[in-house]
């Protein structure tokens, strides 16, 4: 599922995006929610386009860890 504010990245299906699950390049942020019952289902949502980098919570935790 995609929640409001989730980072959106490109997918393997041309012309579509998906929720960013790992750190990397993103296309922008979801401006609305979308619920999926089937992983192959495609829905149209509004995305605020802001190309940049996304850091997953796990990677941010590792970066912020003091050694």
PDB file of N, CA and C in Angstrom:
ATOM      1  N   UNK A   1       0.831  -1.193   0.000  1.00  0.00           N
ATOM      2  CA  UNK A   1       0.000   0.000   0.000  1.00  0.00           C
ATOM      3  C   UNK A   1       0.873   1.254   0.000  1.00  0.00           C
ATOM      4  N   UNK A   2       0.341   2.309  -0.529  1.00  0.00           N
ATOM      5  CA  UNK A   2       1.030   3.594  -0.550  1.00  0.00           C
ATOM      6  C   UNK A   2       0.244   4.552   0.332  1.00  0.00           C
ATOM      7  N   UNK A   3       0.951   5.203   1.242  1.00  0.00           N
ATOM      8  CA  UNK A   3       0.344   6.173   2.149  1.00  0.00           C
ATOM      9  C   UNK A   3       0.740   7.588   1.722  1.00  0.00           C
ATOM     10  N   UNK A   4      -0.033   8.545   2.149  1.00  0.00           N
ATOM     11  CA  UNK A   4       0.258   9.951   1.889  1.00  0.00           C
ATOM     12  C   UNK A   4       1.671  10.267   2.385  1.00  0.00           C
ATOM     13  N   UNK A   5       2.498  10.838   1.526  1.00  0.00           N
ATOM     14  CA  UNK A   5       3.851  11.219   1.903  1.00  0.00           C
ATOM     15  C   UNK A   5       4.920  10.172   1.650  1.00  0.00           C
ATOM     16  N   UNK A   6       4.524   8.964   1.229  1.00  0.00           N
ATOM     17  CA  UNK A   6       5.517   7.929   0.927  1.00  0.00           C
ATOM     18  C   UNK A   6       6.370   8.334  -0.269  1.00  0.00           C
ATOM     19  N   UNK A   7       7.654   7.998  -0.217  1.00  0.00           N
ATOM     20  CA  UNK A   7       8.556   8.239  -1.341  1.00  0.00           C
ATOM     21  C   UNK A   7       8.185   7.284  -2.476  1.00  0.00           C
ATOM     22  N   UNK A   8       8.207   7.792  -3.715  1.00  0.00           N
ATOM     23  CA  UNK A   8       7.859   6.999  -4.894  1.00  0.00           C
ATOM     24  C   UNK A   8       9.074   6.932  -5.814  1.00  0.00           C
ATOM     25  N   UNK A   9       9.393   5.722  -6.254  1.00  0.00           N
ATOM     26  CA  UNK A   9      10.517   5.496  -7.151  1.00  0.00           C
ATOM     27  C   UNK A   9      10.034   4.814  -8.426  1.00  0.00           C
ATOM     28  N   UNK A  10      10.915   4.639  -9.382  1.00  0.00           N
ATOM     29  CA  UNK A  10      10.533   3.969 -10.627  1.00  0.00           C
ATOM     30  C   UNK A  10      10.363   2.468 -10.381  1.00  0.00           C
ATOM     31  N   UNK A  11       9.570   1.825 -11.237  1.00  0.00           N
ATOM     32  CA  UNK A  11       9.378   0.383 -11.144  1.00  0.00           C
ATOM     33  C   UNK A  11       9.858  -0.265 -12.438  1.00  0.00           C
ATOM     34  N   UNK A  12       9.804  -1.583 -12.473  1.00  0.00           N
ATOM     35  CA  UNK A  12      10.240  -2.307 -13.673  1.00  0.00           C
ATOM     36  C   UNK A  12       9.210  -2.231 -14.795  1.00  0.00           C
ATOM     37  N   UNK A  13       8.015  -1.736 -14.497  1.00  0.00           N
ATOM     38  CA  UNK A  13       6.966  -1.576 -15.507  1.00  0.00           C
ATOM     39  C   UNK A  13       7.071  -0.152 -16.063  1.00  0.00           C
ATOM     40  N   UNK A  14       7.355  -0.007 -17.357  1.00  0.00           N
ATOM     41  CA  UNK A  14       7.519   1.337 -17.932  1.00  0.00           C
ATOM     42  C   UNK A  14       6.310   2.243 -17.649  1.00  0.00           C
ATOM     43  N   UNK A  15       6.602   3.476 -17.252  1.00  0.00           N
ATOM     44  CA  UNK A  15       5.547   4.457 -17.023  1.00  0.00           C
ATOM     45  C   UNK A  15       4.876   4.371 -15.671  1.00  0.00           C
ATOM     46  N   UNK A  16       5.375   3.505 -14.791  1.00  0.00           N
ATOM     47  CA  UNK A  16       4.760   3.368 -13.472  1.00  0.00           C
ATOM     48  C   UNK A  16       5.806   3.570 -12.381  1.00  0.00           C
ATOM     49  N   UNK A  17       5.322   3.895 -11.207  1.00  0.00           N
ATOM     50  CA  UNK A  17       6.184   4.036 -10.046  1.00  0.00           C
ATOM     51  C   UNK A  17       5.733   3.092  -8.959  1.00  0.00           C
ATOM     52  N   UNK A  18       6.510   3.062  -7.875  1.00  0.00           N
ATOM     53  CA  UNK A  18       6.160   2.221  -6.730  1.00  0.00           C
ATOM     54  C   UNK A  18       6.715   2.864  -5.469  1.00  0.00           C
ATOM     55  N   UNK A  19       6.216   2.407  -4.336  1.00  0.00           N
ATOM     56  CA  UNK A  19       6.692   2.900  -3.054  1.00  0.00           C
ATOM     57  C   UNK A  19       8.165   2.536  -2.907  1.00  0.00           C
ATOM     58  N   UNK A  20       8.975   3.495  -2.495  1.00  0.00           N
ATOM     59  CA  UNK A  20      10.398   3.231  -2.285  1.00  0.00           C
ATOM     60  C   UNK A  20      10.568   2.421  -1.000  1.00  0.00           C
ATOM     61  N   UNK A  21      11.145   1.241  -1.113  1.00  0.00           N
ATOM     62  CA  UNK A  21      11.360   0.375   0.047  1.00  0.00           C
ATOM     63  C   UNK A  21      12.817   0.395   0.493  1.00  0.00           C
ATOM     64  N   UNK A  22      13.727   0.729  -0.435  1.00  0.00           N
ATOM     65  CA  UNK A  22      15.156   0.771  -0.136  1.00  0.00           C
ATOM     66  C   UNK A  22      15.679   2.174  -0.418  1.00  0.00           C
ATOM     67  N   UNK A  23      16.829   2.470   0.114  1.00  0.00           N
ATOM     68  CA  UNK A  23      17.478   3.747  -0.163  1.00  0.00           C
ATOM     69  C   UNK A  23      17.836   3.838  -1.636  1.00  0.00           C
ATOM     70  N   UNK A  24      17.711   5.021  -2.200  1.00  0.00           N
ATOM     71  CA  UNK A  24      18.056   5.218  -3.607  1.00  0.00           C
ATOM     72  C   UNK A  24      17.370   6.445  -4.174  1.00  0.00           C
ATOM     73  N   UNK A  25      17.397   6.561  -5.492  1.00  0.00           N
ATOM     74  CA  UNK A  25      16.782   7.687  -6.190  1.00  0.00           C
ATOM     75  C   UNK A  25      15.255   7.581  -6.142  1.00  0.00           C
ATOM     76  N   UNK A  26      14.595   8.730  -5.976  1.00  0.00           N
ATOM     77  CA  UNK A  26      13.134   8.750  -6.002  1.00  0.00           C
ATOM     78  C   UNK A  26      12.657   9.796  -6.998  1.00  0.00           C
ATOM     79  N   UNK A  27      11.392   9.634  -7.394  1.00  0.00           N
ATOM     80  CA  UNK A  27      10.755  10.579  -8.317  1.00  0.00           C
ATOM     81  C   UNK A  27      10.019  11.674  -7.563  1.00  0.00           C
ATOM     82  N   UNK A  28       9.554  11.369  -6.350  1.00  0.00           N
ATOM     83  CA  UNK A  28       8.800  12.336  -5.570  1.00  0.00           C
ATOM     84  C   UNK A  28       8.060  11.664  -4.435  1.00  0.00           C
ATOM     85  N   UNK A  29       6.936  12.303  -4.018  1.00  0.00           N
ATOM     86  CA  UNK A  29       6.192  11.846  -2.851  1.00  0.00           C
ATOM     87  C   UNK A  29       4.704  11.703  -3.165  1.00  0.00           C
ATOM     88  N   UNK A  30       4.088  10.651  -2.637  1.00  0.00           N
ATOM     89  CA  UNK A  30       2.663  10.389  -2.855  1.00  0.00           C
ATOM     90  C   UNK A  30       1.824  11.478  -2.201  1.00  0.00           C
ATOM     91  N   UNK A  31       0.878  12.002  -2.955  1.00  0.00           N
ATOM     92  CA  UNK A  31      -0.025  13.024  -2.452  1.00  0.00           C
ATOM     93  C   UNK A  31      -1.391  12.453  -2.086  1.00  0.00           C
ATOM     94  N   UNK A  32      -1.528  11.129  -2.236  1.00  0.00           N
ATOM     95  CA  UNK A  32      -2.751  10.445  -1.831  1.00  0.00           C
ATOM     96  C   UNK A  32      -2.446   8.980  -1.571  1.00  0.00           C
ATOM     97  N   UNK A  33      -3.396   8.296  -0.932  1.00  0.00           N
ATOM     98  CA  UNK A  33      -3.228   6.889  -0.585  1.00  0.00           C
ATOM     99  C   UNK A  33      -3.687   5.980  -1.726  1.00  0.00           C
ATOM    100  N   UNK A  34      -3.158   4.764  -1.733  1.00  0.00           N
ATOM    101  CA  UNK A  34      -3.629   3.730  -2.656  1.00  0.00           C
ATOM    102  C   UNK A  34      -3.489   2.380  -1.961  1.00  0.00           C
ATOM    103  N   UNK A  35      -4.576   1.617  -1.950  1.00  0.00           N
ATOM    104  CA  UNK A  35      -4.555   0.278  -1.353  1.00  0.00           C
ATOM    105  C   UNK A  35      -4.619  -0.753  -2.461  1.00  0.00           C
ATOM    106  N   UNK A  36      -3.804  -1.788  -2.337  1.00  0.00           N
ATOM    107  CA  UNK A  36      -3.705  -2.824  -3.362  1.00  0.00           C
ATOM    108  C   UNK A  36      -4.046  -4.184  -2.772  1.00  0.00           C
ATOM    109  N   UNK A  37      -4.923  -4.910  -3.462  1.00  0.00           N
ATOM    110  CA  UNK A  37      -5.267  -6.267  -3.056  1.00  0.00           C
ATOM    111  C   UNK A  37      -4.409  -7.276  -3.819  1.00  0.00           C
ATOM    112  N   UNK A  38      -3.967  -6.904  -5.009  1.00  0.00           N
ATOM    113  CA  UNK A  38      -3.159  -7.764  -5.879  1.00  0.00           C
ATOM    114  C   UNK A  38      -1.845  -7.041  -6.179  1.00  0.00           C
ATOM    115  N   UNK A  39      -0.681  -7.696  -5.994  1.00  0.00           N
ATOM    116  CA  UNK A  39       0.597  -7.026  -6.236  1.00  0.00           C
ATOM    117  C   UNK A  39       0.792  -6.556  -7.678  1.00  0.00           C
ATOM    118  N   UNK A  40       0.047  -7.119  -8.630  1.00  0.00           N
ATOM    119  CA  UNK A  40       0.169  -6.708 -10.032  1.00  0.00           C
ATOM    120  C   UNK A  40      -0.810  -5.601 -10.408  1.00  0.00           C
ATOM    121  N   UNK A  41      -1.636  -5.190  -9.451  1.00  0.00           N
ATOM    122  CA  UNK A  41      -2.624  -4.142  -9.687  1.00  0.00           C
ATOM    123  C   UNK A  41      -1.917  -2.793  -9.873  1.00  0.00           C
ATOM    124  N   UNK A  42      -2.422  -1.994 -10.804  1.00  0.00           N
ATOM    125  CA  UNK A  42      -1.871  -0.665 -11.062  1.00  0.00           C
ATOM    126  C   UNK A  42      -2.965   0.360 -10.811  1.00  0.00           C
ATOM    127  N   UNK A  43      -2.643   1.398 -10.033  1.00  0.00           N
ATOM    128  CA  UNK A  43      -3.578   2.485  -9.762  1.00  0.00           C
ATOM    129  C   UNK A  43      -2.894   3.800 -10.066  1.00  0.00           C
ATOM    130  N   UNK A  44      -3.692   4.807 -10.328  1.00  0.00           N
ATOM    131  CA  UNK A  44      -3.176   6.134 -10.621  1.00  0.00           C
ATOM    132  C   UNK A  44      -3.346   7.015  -9.390  1.00  0.00           C
ATOM    133  N   UNK A  45      -2.253   7.657  -8.962  1.00  0.00           N
ATOM    134  CA  UNK A  45      -2.316   8.595  -7.835  1.00  0.00           C
ATOM    135  C   UNK A  45      -1.541   9.861  -8.210  1.00  0.00           C
ATOM    136  N   UNK A  46      -1.796  10.926  -7.471  1.00  0.00           N
ATOM    137  CA  UNK A  46      -1.071  12.182  -7.668  1.00  0.00           C
ATOM    138  C   UNK A  46       0.251  12.076  -6.909  1.00  0.00           C
ATOM    139  N   UNK A  47       1.351  12.462  -7.586  1.00  0.00           N
ATOM    140  CA  UNK A  47       2.682  12.448  -6.972  1.00  0.00           C
ATOM    141  C   UNK A  47       3.284  13.842  -7.104  1.00  0.00           C
ATOM    142  N   UNK A  48       3.801  14.359  -5.995  1.00  0.00           N
ATOM    143  CA  UNK A  48       4.542  15.612  -6.015  1.00  0.00           C
ATOM    144  C   UNK A  48       5.933  15.281  -6.537  1.00  0.00           C
ATOM    145  N   UNK A  49       6.255  15.769  -7.727  1.00  0.00           N
ATOM    146  CA  UNK A  49       7.530  15.427  -8.350  1.00  0.00           C
ATOM    147  C   UNK A  49       8.643  16.264  -7.723  1.00  0.00           C
ATOM    148  N   UNK A  50       9.601  15.553  -7.143  1.00  0.00           N
ATOM    149  CA  UNK A  50      10.762  16.175  -6.505  1.00  0.00           C
ATOM    150  C   UNK A  50      11.884  15.140  -6.543  1.00  0.00           C
ATOM    151  N   UNK A  51      12.574  15.078  -7.678  1.00  0.00           N
ATOM    152  CA  UNK A  51      13.612  14.069  -7.866  1.00  0.00           C
ATOM    153  C   UNK A  51      14.705  14.262  -6.820  1.00  0.00           C
ATOM    154  N   UNK A  52      15.086  13.158  -6.192  1.00  0.00           N
ATOM    155  CA  UNK A  52      16.111  13.249  -5.156  1.00  0.00           C
ATOM    156  C   UNK A  52      16.505  11.880  -4.655  1.00  0.00           C
ATOM    157  N   UNK A  53      17.008  11.850  -3.444  1.00  0.00           N
ATOM    158  CA  UNK A  53      17.445  10.606  -2.817  1.00  0.00           C
ATOM    159  C   UNK A  53      16.565  10.293  -1.628  1.00  0.00           C
ATOM    160  N   UNK A  54      16.361   9.002  -1.394  1.00  0.00           N
ATOM    161  CA  UNK A  54      15.584   8.517  -0.265  1.00  0.00           C
ATOM    162  C   UNK A  54      16.486   7.629   0.569  1.00  0.00           C
ATOM    163  N   UNK A  55      16.420   7.788   1.885  1.00  0.00           N
ATOM    164  CA  UNK A  55      17.156   6.924   2.793  1.00  0.00           C
ATOM    165  C   UNK A  55      16.151   6.179   3.654  1.00  0.00           C
ATOM    166  N   UNK A  56      16.206   4.854   3.621  1.00  0.00           N
ATOM    167  CA  UNK A  56      15.274   4.037   4.395  1.00  0.00           C
ATOM    168  C   UNK A  56      15.531   4.247   5.883  1.00  0.00           C
ATOM    169  N   UNK A  57      14.526   4.005   6.724  1.00  0.00           N
ATOM    170  CA  UNK A  57      14.720   4.151   8.173  1.00  0.00           C
ATOM    171  C   UNK A  57      15.876   3.281   8.692  1.00  0.00           C
ATOM    172  N   UNK A  58      16.055   2.099   8.126  1.00  0.00           N
ATOM    173  CA  UNK A  58      17.145   1.216   8.547  1.00  0.00           C
ATOM    174  C   UNK A  58      18.503   1.850   8.240  1.00  0.00           C
ATOM    175  N   UNK A  59      18.648   2.397   7.027  1.00  0.00           N
ATOM    176  CA  UNK A  59      19.912   3.030   6.653  1.00  0.00           C
ATOM    177  C   UNK A  59      20.162   4.287   7.474  1.00  0.00           C
ATOM    178  N   UNK A  60      19.110   5.059   7.753  1.00  0.00           N
ATOM    179  CA  UNK A  60      19.282   6.248   8.587  1.00  0.00           C
ATOM    180  C   UNK A  60      19.732   5.864   9.992  1.00  0.00           C
ATOM    181  N   UNK A  61      19.197   4.768  10.513  1.00  0.00           N
ATOM    182  CA  UNK A  61      19.593   4.283  11.834  1.00  0.00           C
ATOM    183  C   UNK A  61      21.072   3.926  11.864  1.00  0.00           C
ATOM    184  N   UNK A  62      21.532   3.268  10.793  1.00  0.00           N
ATOM    185  CA  UNK A  62      22.960   2.906  10.718  1.00  0.00           C
ATOM    186  C   UNK A  62      23.827   4.158  10.596  1.00  0.00           C
ATOM    187  N   UNK A  63      23.381   5.145   9.822  1.00  0.00           N
ATOM    188  CA  UNK A  63      24.154   6.380   9.660  1.00  0.00           C
ATOM    189  C   UNK A  63      24.236   7.182  10.945  1.00  0.00           C
ATOM    190  N   UNK A  64      23.164   7.142  11.736  1.00  0.00           N
ATOM    191  CA  UNK A  64      23.113   7.917  12.979  1.00  0.00           C
ATOM    192  C   UNK A  64      23.743   7.202  14.163  1.00  0.00           C
ATOM    193  N   UNK A  65      24.076   5.946  13.991  1.00  0.00           N
ATOM    194  CA  UNK A  65      24.653   5.155  15.088  1.00  0.00           C
ATOM    195  C   UNK A  65      26.048   5.678  15.407  1.00  0.00           C
ATOM    196  N   UNK A  66      26.269   5.934  16.680  1.00  0.00           N
ATOM    197  CA  UNK A  66      27.582   6.410  17.118  1.00  0.00           C
ATOM    198  C   UNK A  66      28.422   5.214  17.535  1.00  0.00           C
ATOM    199  N   UNK A  67      29.650   5.216  17.053  1.00  0.00           N
ATOM    200  CA  UNK A  67      30.548   4.104  17.398  1.00  0.00           C
ATOM    201  C   UNK A  67      31.666   4.578  18.281  1.00  0.00           C
TER     202      UNK A  67
END
